[in-house]
PDB file of C-alpha atoms in Angstrom:
ATOM      1  CA  UNK E   1      28.426 112.434 140.532  1.00  0.00           C
ATOM      2  CA  UNK E   2      25.443 112.970 142.911  1.00  0.00           C
ATOM      3  CA  UNK E   3      24.809 116.775 143.034  1.00  0.00           C
ATOM      4  CA  UNK E   4      23.735 118.459 146.130  1.00  0.00           C
ATOM      5  CA  UNK E   5      23.980 122.160 146.864  1.00  0.00           C
ATOM      6  CA  UNK E   6      23.036 121.793 150.665  1.00  0.00           C
ATOM      7  CA  UNK E   7      24.466 119.169 152.996  1.00  0.00           C
ATOM      8  CA  UNK E   8      23.882 118.466 156.634  1.00  0.00           C
ATOM      9  CA  UNK E   9      26.374 117.557 159.305  1.00  0.00           C
ATOM     10  CA  UNK E  10      25.192 114.082 159.312  1.00  0.00           C
ATOM     11  CA  UNK E  11      26.258 113.894 155.527  1.00  0.00           C
ATOM     12  CA  UNK E  12      29.648 115.035 156.450  1.00  0.00           C
ATOM     13  CA  UNK E  13      30.238 112.785 159.304  1.00  0.00           C
ATOM     14  CA  UNK E  14      29.141 109.672 157.112  1.00  0.00           C
ATOM     15  CA  UNK E  15      31.003 110.955 154.234  1.00  0.00           C
ATOM     16  CA  UNK E  16      34.304 111.188 156.235  1.00  0.00           C
ATOM     17  CA  UNK E  17      33.832 107.715 157.841  1.00  0.00           C
ATOM     18  CA  UNK E  18      35.116 105.536 154.993  1.00  0.00           C
ATOM     19  CA  UNK E  19      37.781 107.911 154.031  1.00  0.00           C
ATOM     20  CA  UNK E  20      39.031 107.911 157.713  1.00  0.00           C
ATOM     21  CA  UNK E  21      39.029 104.198 157.877  1.00  0.00           C
ATOM     22  CA  UNK E  22      40.820 103.958 154.657  1.00  0.00           C
ATOM     23  CA  UNK E  23      43.521 106.455 155.742  1.00  0.00           C
ATOM     24  CA  UNK E  24      43.878 104.520 159.158  1.00  0.00           C
ATOM     25  CA  UNK E  25      44.126 101.210 157.120  1.00  0.00           C
ATOM     26  CA  UNK E  26      46.910 102.510 154.870  1.00  0.00           C
ATOM     27  CA  UNK E  27      48.895 103.739 158.083  1.00  0.00           C
ATOM     28  CA  UNK E  28      48.489 100.342 159.755  1.00  0.00           C
ATOM     29  CA  UNK E  29      49.469  98.459 156.564  1.00  0.00           C
ATOM     30  CA  UNK E  30      52.504 100.509 156.033  1.00  0.00           C
ATOM     31  CA  UNK E  31      53.738 100.093 159.652  1.00  0.00           C
ATOM     32  CA  UNK E  32      53.105  96.308 159.468  1.00  0.00           C
ATOM     33  CA  UNK E  33      54.994  95.899 156.218  1.00  0.00           C
ATOM     34  CA  UNK E  34      57.966  98.167 157.188  1.00  0.00           C
ATOM     35  CA  UNK E  35      58.193  96.438 160.620  1.00  0.00           C
ATOM     36  CA  UNK E  36      58.339  93.106 158.843  1.00  0.00           C
ATOM     37  CA  UNK E  37      61.050  94.328 156.601  1.00  0.00           C
ATOM     38  CA  UNK E  38      62.953  95.889 159.460  1.00  0.00           C
ATOM     39  CA  UNK E  39      62.193  94.214 162.700  1.00  0.00           C
ATOM     40  CA  UNK E  40      64.725  96.081 164.546  1.00  0.00           C
ATOM     41  CA  UNK E  41      62.719  99.271 164.356  1.00  0.00           C
ATOM     42  CA  UNK E  42      59.693  97.738 166.186  1.00  0.00           C
ATOM     43  CA  UNK E  43      61.080  95.394 168.813  1.00  0.00           C
ATOM     44  CA  UNK E  44      58.801  93.800 171.342  1.00  0.00           C
ATOM     45  CA  UNK E  45      58.687  95.546 174.776  1.00  0.00           C
ATOM     46  CA  UNK E  46      60.205  93.836 177.811  1.00  0.00           C
ATOM     47  CA  UNK E  47      56.831  93.213 179.331  1.00  0.00           C
ATOM     48  CA  UNK E  48      55.108  91.887 176.164  1.00  0.00           C
ATOM     49  CA  UNK E  49      52.659  89.114 176.688  1.00  0.00           C
ATOM     50  CA  UNK E  50      51.307  86.434 174.180  1.00  0.00           C
ATOM     51  CA  UNK E  51      48.030  87.392 172.672  1.00  0.00           C
ATOM     52  CA  UNK E  52      45.223  85.176 173.956  1.00  0.00           C
ATOM     53  CA  UNK E  53      41.411  85.453 174.721  1.00  0.00           C
ATOM     54  CA  UNK E  54      42.009  86.699 178.179  1.00  0.00           C
ATOM     55  CA  UNK E  55      44.250  89.547 176.779  1.00  0.00           C
ATOM     56  CA  UNK E  56      41.669  90.319 174.051  1.00  0.00           C
ATOM     57  CA  UNK E  57      38.864  90.432 176.662  1.00  0.00           C
ATOM     58  CA  UNK E  58      40.745  92.765 178.812  1.00  0.00           C
ATOM     59  CA  UNK E  59      41.365  95.093 175.779  1.00  0.00           C
ATOM     60  CA  UNK E  60      37.610  94.854 174.887  1.00  0.00           C
ATOM     61  CA  UNK E  61      36.670  95.597 178.441  1.00  0.00           C
ATOM     62  CA  UNK E  62      38.913  98.692 178.529  1.00  0.00           C
ATOM     63  CA  UNK E  63      37.733 100.240 175.310  1.00  0.00           C
ATOM     64  CA  UNK E  64      34.013  99.439 175.718  1.00  0.00           C
ATOM     65  CA  UNK E  65      33.120 102.697 177.706  1.00  0.00           C
ATOM     66  CA  UNK E  66      34.983 105.087 175.283  1.00  0.00           C
ATOM     67  CA  UNK E  67      33.595 103.043 172.201  1.00  0.00           C
ATOM     68  CA  UNK E  68      30.112 103.176 173.751  1.00  0.00           C
ATOM     69  CA  UNK E  69      30.441 106.941 174.264  1.00  0.00           C
ATOM     70  CA  UNK E  70      31.498 107.474 170.633  1.00  0.00           C
ATOM     71  CA  UNK E  71      28.600 105.409 169.229  1.00  0.00           C
ATOM     72  CA  UNK E  72      26.149 107.343 171.487  1.00  0.00           C
ATOM     73  CA  UNK E  73      27.316 110.532 170.088  1.00  0.00           C
ATOM     74  CA  UNK E  74      27.909 109.688 166.516  1.00  0.00           C
ATOM     75  CA  UNK E  75      25.006 107.330 166.323  1.00  0.00           C
ATOM     76  CA  UNK E  76      22.651 109.870 167.520  1.00  0.00           C
ATOM     77  CA  UNK E  77      23.629 112.134 164.623  1.00  0.00           C
ATOM     78  CA  UNK E  78      23.658 109.447 162.056  1.00  0.00           C
ATOM     79  CA  UNK E  79      20.194 108.108 162.759  1.00  0.00           C
ATOM     80  CA  UNK E  80      18.763 111.587 163.228  1.00  0.00           C
ATOM     81  CA  UNK E  81      17.914 111.144 166.796  1.00  0.00           C
ATOM     82  CA  UNK E  82      19.762 114.522 167.846  1.00  0.00           C
ATOM     83  CA  UNK E  83      21.254 117.361 166.146  1.00  0.00           C
ATOM     84  CA  UNK E  84      25.021 117.932 166.416  1.00  0.00           C
ATOM     85  CA  UNK E  85      24.555 120.462 169.276  1.00  0.00           C
ATOM     86  CA  UNK E  86      22.382 117.873 171.101  1.00  0.00           C
ATOM     87  CA  UNK E  87      24.723 115.144 170.411  1.00  0.00           C
ATOM     88  CA  UNK E  88      27.491 117.124 172.152  1.00  0.00           C
ATOM     89  CA  UNK E  89      25.356 117.232 175.183  1.00  0.00           C
ATOM     90  CA  UNK E  90      24.927 113.398 175.028  1.00  0.00           C
ATOM     91  CA  UNK E  91      28.774 113.259 174.851  1.00  0.00           C
ATOM     92  CA  UNK E  92      29.103 115.561 177.851  1.00  0.00           C
ATOM     93  CA  UNK E  93      26.625 113.487 179.936  1.00  0.00           C
ATOM     94  CA  UNK E  94      28.159 110.230 178.869  1.00  0.00           C
ATOM     95  CA  UNK E  95      31.714 111.515 179.797  1.00  0.00           C
ATOM     96  CA  UNK E  96      30.324 112.692 183.222  1.00  0.00           C
ATOM     97  CA  UNK E  97      28.649 109.405 183.921  1.00  0.00           C
ATOM     98  CA  UNK E  98      31.861 107.474 182.997  1.00  0.00           C
ATOM     99  CA  UNK E  99      33.909 109.630 185.262  1.00  0.00           C
ATOM    100  CA  UNK E 100      31.394 109.196 187.957  1.00  0.00           C
ATOM    101  CA  UNK E 101      31.389 105.445 187.557  1.00  0.00           C
ATOM    102  CA  UNK E 102      35.064 105.351 188.041  1.00  0.00           C
ATOM    103  CA  UNK E 103      34.899 107.529 191.068  1.00  0.00           C
ATOM    104  CA  UNK E 104      36.822 110.415 189.462  1.00  0.00           C
ATOM    105  CA  UNK E 105      34.286 113.082 189.443  1.00  0.00           C
ATOM    106  CA  UNK E 106      34.337 115.466 192.418  1.00  0.00           C
ATOM    107  CA  UNK E 107      33.896 119.144 192.877  1.00  0.00           C
ATOM    108  CA  UNK E 108      37.422 120.095 192.050  1.00  0.00           C
ATOM    109  CA  UNK E 109      37.230 118.198 188.717  1.00  0.00           C
ATOM    110  CA  UNK E 110      34.096 119.588 187.770  1.00  0.00           C
ATOM    111  CA  UNK E 111      35.368 123.177 188.601  1.00  0.00           C
ATOM    112  CA  UNK E 112      38.333 122.553 186.236  1.00  0.00           C
ATOM    113  CA  UNK E 113      36.230 121.105 183.467  1.00  0.00           C
ATOM    114  CA  UNK E 114      33.826 124.146 183.633  1.00  0.00           C
ATOM    115  CA  UNK E 115      36.784 126.676 183.667  1.00  0.00           C
ATOM    116  CA  UNK E 116      38.509 124.973 180.798  1.00  0.00           C
ATOM    117  CA  UNK E 117      35.378 124.516 178.805  1.00  0.00           C
ATOM    118  CA  UNK E 118      34.511 128.289 179.274  1.00  0.00           C
ATOM    119  CA  UNK E 119      38.078 129.259 178.271  1.00  0.00           C
ATOM    120  CA  UNK E 120      38.129 127.050 175.112  1.00  0.00           C
ATOM    121  CA  UNK E 121      34.698 128.150 174.162  1.00  0.00           C
ATOM    122  CA  UNK E 122      35.674 131.820 174.544  1.00  0.00           C
ATOM    123  CA  UNK E 123      38.589 131.240 172.183  1.00  0.00           C
ATOM    124  CA  UNK E 124      36.609 129.526 169.655  1.00  0.00           C
ATOM    125  CA  UNK E 125      33.911 132.268 169.627  1.00  0.00           C
ATOM    126  CA  UNK E 126      36.502 134.829 169.345  1.00  0.00           C
ATOM    127  CA  UNK E 127      38.050 133.232 166.251  1.00  0.00           C
ATOM    128  CA  UNK E 128      34.525 132.627 164.870  1.00  0.00           C
ATOM    129  CA  UNK E 129      33.579 136.334 165.357  1.00  0.00           C
ATOM    130  CA  UNK E 130      36.605 137.762 163.715  1.00  0.00           C
ATOM    131  CA  UNK E 131      36.494 135.193 160.914  1.00  0.00           C
ATOM    132  CA  UNK E 132      32.957 136.039 160.142  1.00  0.00           C
ATOM    133  CA  UNK E 133      33.572 139.767 160.350  1.00  0.00           C
ATOM    134  CA  UNK E 134      36.417 139.394 157.947  1.00  0.00           C
ATOM    135  CA  UNK E 135      34.256 137.330 155.565  1.00  0.00           C
ATOM    136  CA  UNK E 136      31.408 139.880 155.765  1.00  0.00           C
ATOM    137  CA  UNK E 137      34.020 142.766 154.825  1.00  0.00           C
ATOM    138  CA  UNK E 138      35.480 140.697 152.031  1.00  0.00           C
ATOM    139  CA  UNK E 139      32.088 139.907 150.634  1.00  0.00           C
ATOM    140  CA  UNK E 140      30.839 143.505 150.996  1.00  0.00           C
ATOM    141  CA  UNK E 141      33.799 144.709 148.933  1.00  0.00           C
ATOM    142  CA  UNK E 142      32.953 142.091 146.270  1.00  0.00           C
ATOM    143  CA  UNK E 143      35.985 139.780 147.089  1.00  0.00           C
ATOM    144  CA  UNK E 144      33.932 136.524 146.829  1.00  0.00           C
ATOM    145  CA  UNK E 145      32.884 137.467 143.318  1.00  0.00           C
ATOM    146  CA  UNK E 146      36.454 138.305 142.291  1.00  0.00           C
ATOM    147  CA  UNK E 147      37.707 134.996 143.721  1.00  0.00           C
ATOM    148  CA  UNK E 148      34.820 133.061 141.968  1.00  0.00           C
ATOM    149  CA  UNK E 149      35.507 134.923 138.715  1.00  0.00           C
ATOM    150  CA  UNK E 150      39.193 134.107 138.939  1.00  0.00           C
ATOM    151  CA  UNK E 151      38.699 130.460 139.746  1.00  0.00           C
ATOM    152  CA  UNK E 152      36.058 129.945 137.098  1.00  0.00           C
ATOM    153  CA  UNK E 153      38.233 131.774 134.432  1.00  0.00           C
ATOM    154  CA  UNK E 154      41.230 129.250 135.040  1.00  0.00           C
ATOM    155  CA  UNK E 155      41.856 127.157 131.698  1.00  0.00           C
ATOM    156  CA  UNK E 156      42.065 124.008 133.643  1.00  0.00           C
ATOM    157  CA  UNK E 157      38.546 122.440 133.294  1.00  0.00           C
ATOM    158  CA  UNK E 158      36.414 121.609 136.365  1.00  0.00           C
ATOM    159  CA  UNK E 159      38.603 119.066 138.034  1.00  0.00           C
ATOM    160  CA  UNK E 160      41.739 121.161 137.471  1.00  0.00           C
ATOM    161  CA  UNK E 161      39.928 124.134 139.302  1.00  0.00           C
ATOM    162  CA  UNK E 162      39.204 121.808 142.270  1.00  0.00           C
ATOM    163  CA  UNK E 163      42.842 120.804 142.276  1.00  0.00           C
ATOM    164  CA  UNK E 164      43.794 124.392 142.199  1.00  0.00           C
ATOM    165  CA  UNK E 165      41.615 125.181 145.231  1.00  0.00           C
ATOM    166  CA  UNK E 166      43.108 122.153 147.153  1.00  0.00           C
ATOM    167  CA  UNK E 167      46.713 123.390 146.263  1.00  0.00           C
ATOM    168  CA  UNK E 168      46.142 126.848 147.683  1.00  0.00           C
ATOM    169  CA  UNK E 169      44.381 125.204 150.712  1.00  0.00           C
ATOM    170  CA  UNK E 170      47.419 123.038 151.237  1.00  0.00           C
ATOM    171  CA  UNK E 171      49.608 126.158 151.214  1.00  0.00           C
ATOM    172  CA  UNK E 172      47.335 128.098 153.619  1.00  0.00           C
ATOM    173  CA  UNK E 173      47.549 125.124 156.053  1.00  0.00           C
ATOM    174  CA  UNK E 174      51.174 125.936 156.538  1.00  0.00           C
ATOM    175  CA  UNK E 175      50.355 129.349 158.234  1.00  0.00           C
ATOM    176  CA  UNK E 176      46.797 129.258 159.485  1.00  0.00           C
ATOM    177  CA  UNK E 177      44.799 127.003 161.745  1.00  0.00           C
ATOM    178  CA  UNK E 178      42.154 124.760 160.344  1.00  0.00           C
ATOM    179  CA  UNK E 179      39.263 126.861 162.099  1.00  0.00           C
ATOM    180  CA  UNK E 180      40.346 130.060 160.249  1.00  0.00           C
ATOM    181  CA  UNK E 181      40.665 128.282 156.849  1.00  0.00           C
ATOM    182  CA  UNK E 182      37.458 126.506 157.332  1.00  0.00           C
ATOM    183  CA  UNK E 183      35.460 129.585 158.323  1.00  0.00           C
ATOM    184  CA  UNK E 184      37.080 131.849 155.695  1.00  0.00           C
ATOM    185  CA  UNK E 185      38.039 129.805 152.704  1.00  0.00           C
ATOM    186  CA  UNK E 186      35.508 127.179 152.540  1.00  0.00           C
ATOM    187  CA  UNK E 187      32.517 129.550 152.238  1.00  0.00           C
ATOM    188  CA  UNK E 188      34.312 131.453 149.443  1.00  0.00           C
ATOM    189  CA  UNK E 189      35.093 128.449 147.230  1.00  0.00           C
ATOM    190  CA  UNK E 190      32.040 126.153 148.017  1.00  0.00           C
ATOM    191  CA  UNK E 191      29.814 128.297 145.593  1.00  0.00           C
ATOM    192  CA  UNK E 192      32.388 127.799 142.949  1.00  0.00           C
ATOM    193  CA  UNK E 193      32.513 124.044 143.423  1.00  0.00           C
ATOM    194  CA  UNK E 194      28.662 123.918 143.442  1.00  0.00           C
ATOM    195  CA  UNK E 195      28.681 126.004 140.269  1.00  0.00           C
ATOM    196  CA  UNK E 196      31.052 123.381 138.644  1.00  0.00           C
ATOM    197  CA  UNK E 197      28.384 120.563 139.638  1.00  0.00           C
ATOM    198  CA  UNK E 198      30.442 118.720 142.140  1.00  0.00           C
ATOM    199  CA  UNK E 199      28.940 117.215 145.242  1.00  0.00           C
ATOM    200  CA  UNK E 200      29.801 119.352 148.438  1.00  0.00           C
ATOM    201  CA  UNK E 201      30.181 116.236 150.629  1.00  0.00           C
ATOM    202  CA  UNK E 202      32.854 114.998 148.347  1.00  0.00           C
ATOM    203  CA  UNK E 203      34.718 118.361 148.168  1.00  0.00           C
ATOM    204  CA  UNK E 204      34.469 119.037 151.844  1.00  0.00           C
ATOM    205  CA  UNK E 205      36.094 115.634 152.561  1.00  0.00           C
ATOM    206  CA  UNK E 206      38.822 116.430 150.050  1.00  0.00           C
ATOM    207  CA  UNK E 207      39.220 119.815 151.695  1.00  0.00           C
ATOM    208  CA  UNK E 208      39.584 118.197 155.181  1.00  0.00           C
ATOM    209  CA  UNK E 209      42.069 115.516 154.089  1.00  0.00           C
ATOM    210  CA  UNK E 210      44.121 118.297 152.122  1.00  0.00           C
ATOM    211  CA  UNK E 211      44.273 120.258 155.469  1.00  0.00           C
ATOM    212  CA  UNK E 212      45.286 117.303 157.409  1.00  0.00           C
ATOM    213  CA  UNK E 213      48.117 116.616 154.896  1.00  0.00           C
ATOM    214  CA  UNK E 214      49.267 120.230 155.160  1.00  0.00           C
ATOM    215  CA  UNK E 215      49.381 120.091 158.965  1.00  0.00           C
ATOM    216  CA  UNK E 216      51.787 117.253 158.634  1.00  0.00           C
ATOM    217  CA  UNK E 217      54.070 118.761 156.069  1.00  0.00           C
ATOM    218  CA  UNK E 218      57.390 120.530 156.991  1.00  0.00           C
ATOM    219  CA  UNK E 219      58.722 123.261 157.322  1.00  0.00           C
ATOM    220  CA  UNK E 220      55.665 124.385 159.359  1.00  0.00           C
ATOM    221  CA  UNK E 221      53.463 121.340 160.125  1.00  0.00           C
ATOM    222  CA  UNK E 222      51.412 122.287 163.020  1.00  0.00           C
ATOM    223  CA  UNK E 223      50.929 118.723 164.073  1.00  0.00           C
ATOM    224  CA  UNK E 224      54.593 118.131 164.020  1.00  0.00           C
ATOM    225  CA  UNK E 225      55.103 120.845 166.657  1.00  0.00           C
ATOM    226  CA  UNK E 226      52.372 119.472 168.658  1.00  0.00           C
ATOM    227  CA  UNK E 227      54.065 116.021 168.511  1.00  0.00           C
ATOM    228  CA  UNK E 228      57.500 117.695 169.513  1.00  0.00           C
ATOM    229  CA  UNK E 229      55.694 118.989 172.601  1.00  0.00           C
ATOM    230  CA  UNK E 230      54.920 115.504 173.868  1.00  0.00           C
ATOM    231  CA  UNK E 231      57.895 113.597 172.483  1.00  0.00           C
ATOM    232  CA  UNK E 232      60.893 112.523 174.684  1.00  0.00           C
ATOM    233  CA  UNK E 233      63.716 115.005 174.642  1.00  0.00           C
ATOM    234  CA  UNK E 234      65.917 112.715 172.723  1.00  0.00           C
ATOM    235  CA  UNK E 235      63.441 112.809 169.771  1.00  0.00           C
ATOM    236  CA  UNK E 236      64.588 115.894 167.725  1.00  0.00           C
ATOM    237  CA  UNK E 237      62.239 117.860 165.276  1.00  0.00           C
ATOM    238  CA  UNK E 238      64.563 116.726 162.497  1.00  0.00           C
ATOM    239  CA  UNK E 239      63.773 113.088 163.308  1.00  0.00           C
ATOM    240  CA  UNK E 240      60.051 113.873 163.328  1.00  0.00           C
ATOM    241  CA  UNK E 241      60.417 115.626 159.926  1.00  0.00           C
ATOM    242  CA  UNK E 242      62.107 112.427 158.543  1.00  0.00           C
ATOM    243  CA  UNK E 243      59.582 110.080 160.147  1.00  0.00           C
ATOM    244  CA  UNK E 244      56.501 111.896 158.822  1.00  0.00           C
ATOM    245  CA  UNK E 245      57.410 111.683 155.117  1.00  0.00           C
ATOM    246  CA  UNK E 246      55.840 108.203 154.551  1.00  0.00           C
ATOM    247  CA  UNK E 247      52.637 109.263 156.157  1.00  0.00           C
ATOM    248  CA  UNK E 248      52.591 112.441 153.958  1.00  0.00           C
ATOM    249  CA  UNK E 249      52.756 110.183 151.041  1.00  0.00           C
ATOM    250  CA  UNK E 250      50.071 107.906 152.383  1.00  0.00           C
ATOM    251  CA  UNK E 251      47.832 110.984 152.837  1.00  0.00           C
ATOM    252  CA  UNK E 252      48.469 112.003 149.258  1.00  0.00           C
ATOM    253  CA  UNK E 253      47.594 108.564 148.020  1.00  0.00           C
ATOM    254  CA  UNK E 254      44.344 108.823 150.105  1.00  0.00           C
ATOM    255  CA  UNK E 255      43.696 112.232 148.695  1.00  0.00           C
ATOM    256  CA  UNK E 256      44.091 110.828 145.210  1.00  0.00           C
ATOM    257  CA  UNK E 257      41.895 107.877 145.842  1.00  0.00           C
ATOM    258  CA  UNK E 258      39.009 110.019 146.971  1.00  0.00           C
ATOM    259  CA  UNK E 259      39.454 112.452 144.134  1.00  0.00           C
ATOM    260  CA  UNK E 260      39.365 109.745 141.648  1.00  0.00           C
ATOM    261  CA  UNK E 261      36.670 107.718 143.155  1.00  0.00           C
ATOM    262  CA  UNK E 262      34.133 110.067 144.800  1.00  0.00           C
ATOM    263  CA  UNK E 263      32.017 107.183 146.029  1.00  0.00           C
ATOM    264  CA  UNK E 264      34.395 106.485 148.706  1.00  0.00           C
ATOM    265  CA  UNK E 265      32.910 109.609 150.358  1.00  0.00           C
ATOM    266  CA  UNK E 266      29.466 109.564 148.747  1.00  0.00           C
ATOM    267  CA  UNK E 267      28.335 105.926 149.043  1.00  0.00           C
ATOM    268  CA  UNK E 268      27.585 105.894 152.877  1.00  0.00           C
ATOM    269  CA  UNK E 269      25.659 109.076 153.061  1.00  0.00           C
ATOM    270  CA  UNK E 270      23.631 107.911 149.998  1.00  0.00           C
ATOM    271  CA  UNK E 271      22.898 104.712 151.642  1.00  0.00           C
ATOM    272  CA  UNK E 272      21.816 106.302 154.858  1.00  0.00           C
ATOM    273  CA  UNK E 273      19.908 109.261 153.700  1.00  0.00           C
ATOM    274  CA  UNK E 274      19.165 108.652 150.047  1.00  0.00           C
ATOM    275  CA  UNK E 275      19.665 110.890 147.095  1.00  0.00           C
TER     276      UNK E 275
END
C-alpha cells in the first residue's frame, strides 16, 4: 500500500470520488432490482412522460448550471488552480452569478445570505475552538500517548487495530456530530495509522464512510431524524428505520470493499498527483 504521512485536501477529494460513485451505484442498483421484483412499491407517477431526446435535453439543460458550478469548485482544487479556501470563493461567486442570471438576487436575498452565513460560520468556529481546546488539554495530559499505546498494544495485528478504530468511530457517530468526531478523534488516531504503515487517504475515506454508516443506523441515526423532519406526516420514524436497513447493508459492503481493496481510494490520487 502506498505510504504517505502527509496528505492534501485535493488527495482527499480525489480519494473519495470513486468510493462515492461506487456507493451511489450500489444504491441505484439496489433500487432498480427491488423495483423490478416488486413493481408496486415504485409505481409511475400520474404525470409521467416517455423518455425521449427532448426530455433528456431538458434534464441536461436544468442540471447544467449546478453541474458547472460543481466542476468549477472541485476542478479548481483537483488541478491545483486554487486552494480549498479559494475554491469556496469560486463557488460563492458562481452561485451568485447563477442567482443573478435567474433574476433571484436582490438586496433582501443578499441580506439573508450574509446573515445565515455569519450565523453558520459562528457555529462552526465555536465547535472548532472548543474541540481544539479539548484536544490540547487531552494532549497536554498525555491522553494521546495513552490512546496510541492502548491501540498499538491490541493483539489484533495492524488491520485489526484499524477495524477497532472504525468500530469505536461507528459507536461515537451515534452520539456526536461528524465535526466533533473529525476534529477530536481523527487527529488522535491518525498517528497510530501512520505508525502501522497505512495510507492516510485510504484511512480517512474509510473513516468518512464509517461515520456516514453510523449516521444512518438506529436507534440514534442523525440522518434519520433529518429525514423525518422533511418527510410527510404519514411517514413514521419506524417506517424510516425499516426502510434504511438495506442501505446500511450497502454502506457496510462499500466499507468492506474499500478496506479490502485500498486502490479504490488510492488509484485516482496517484494518477493525478503521482506517488
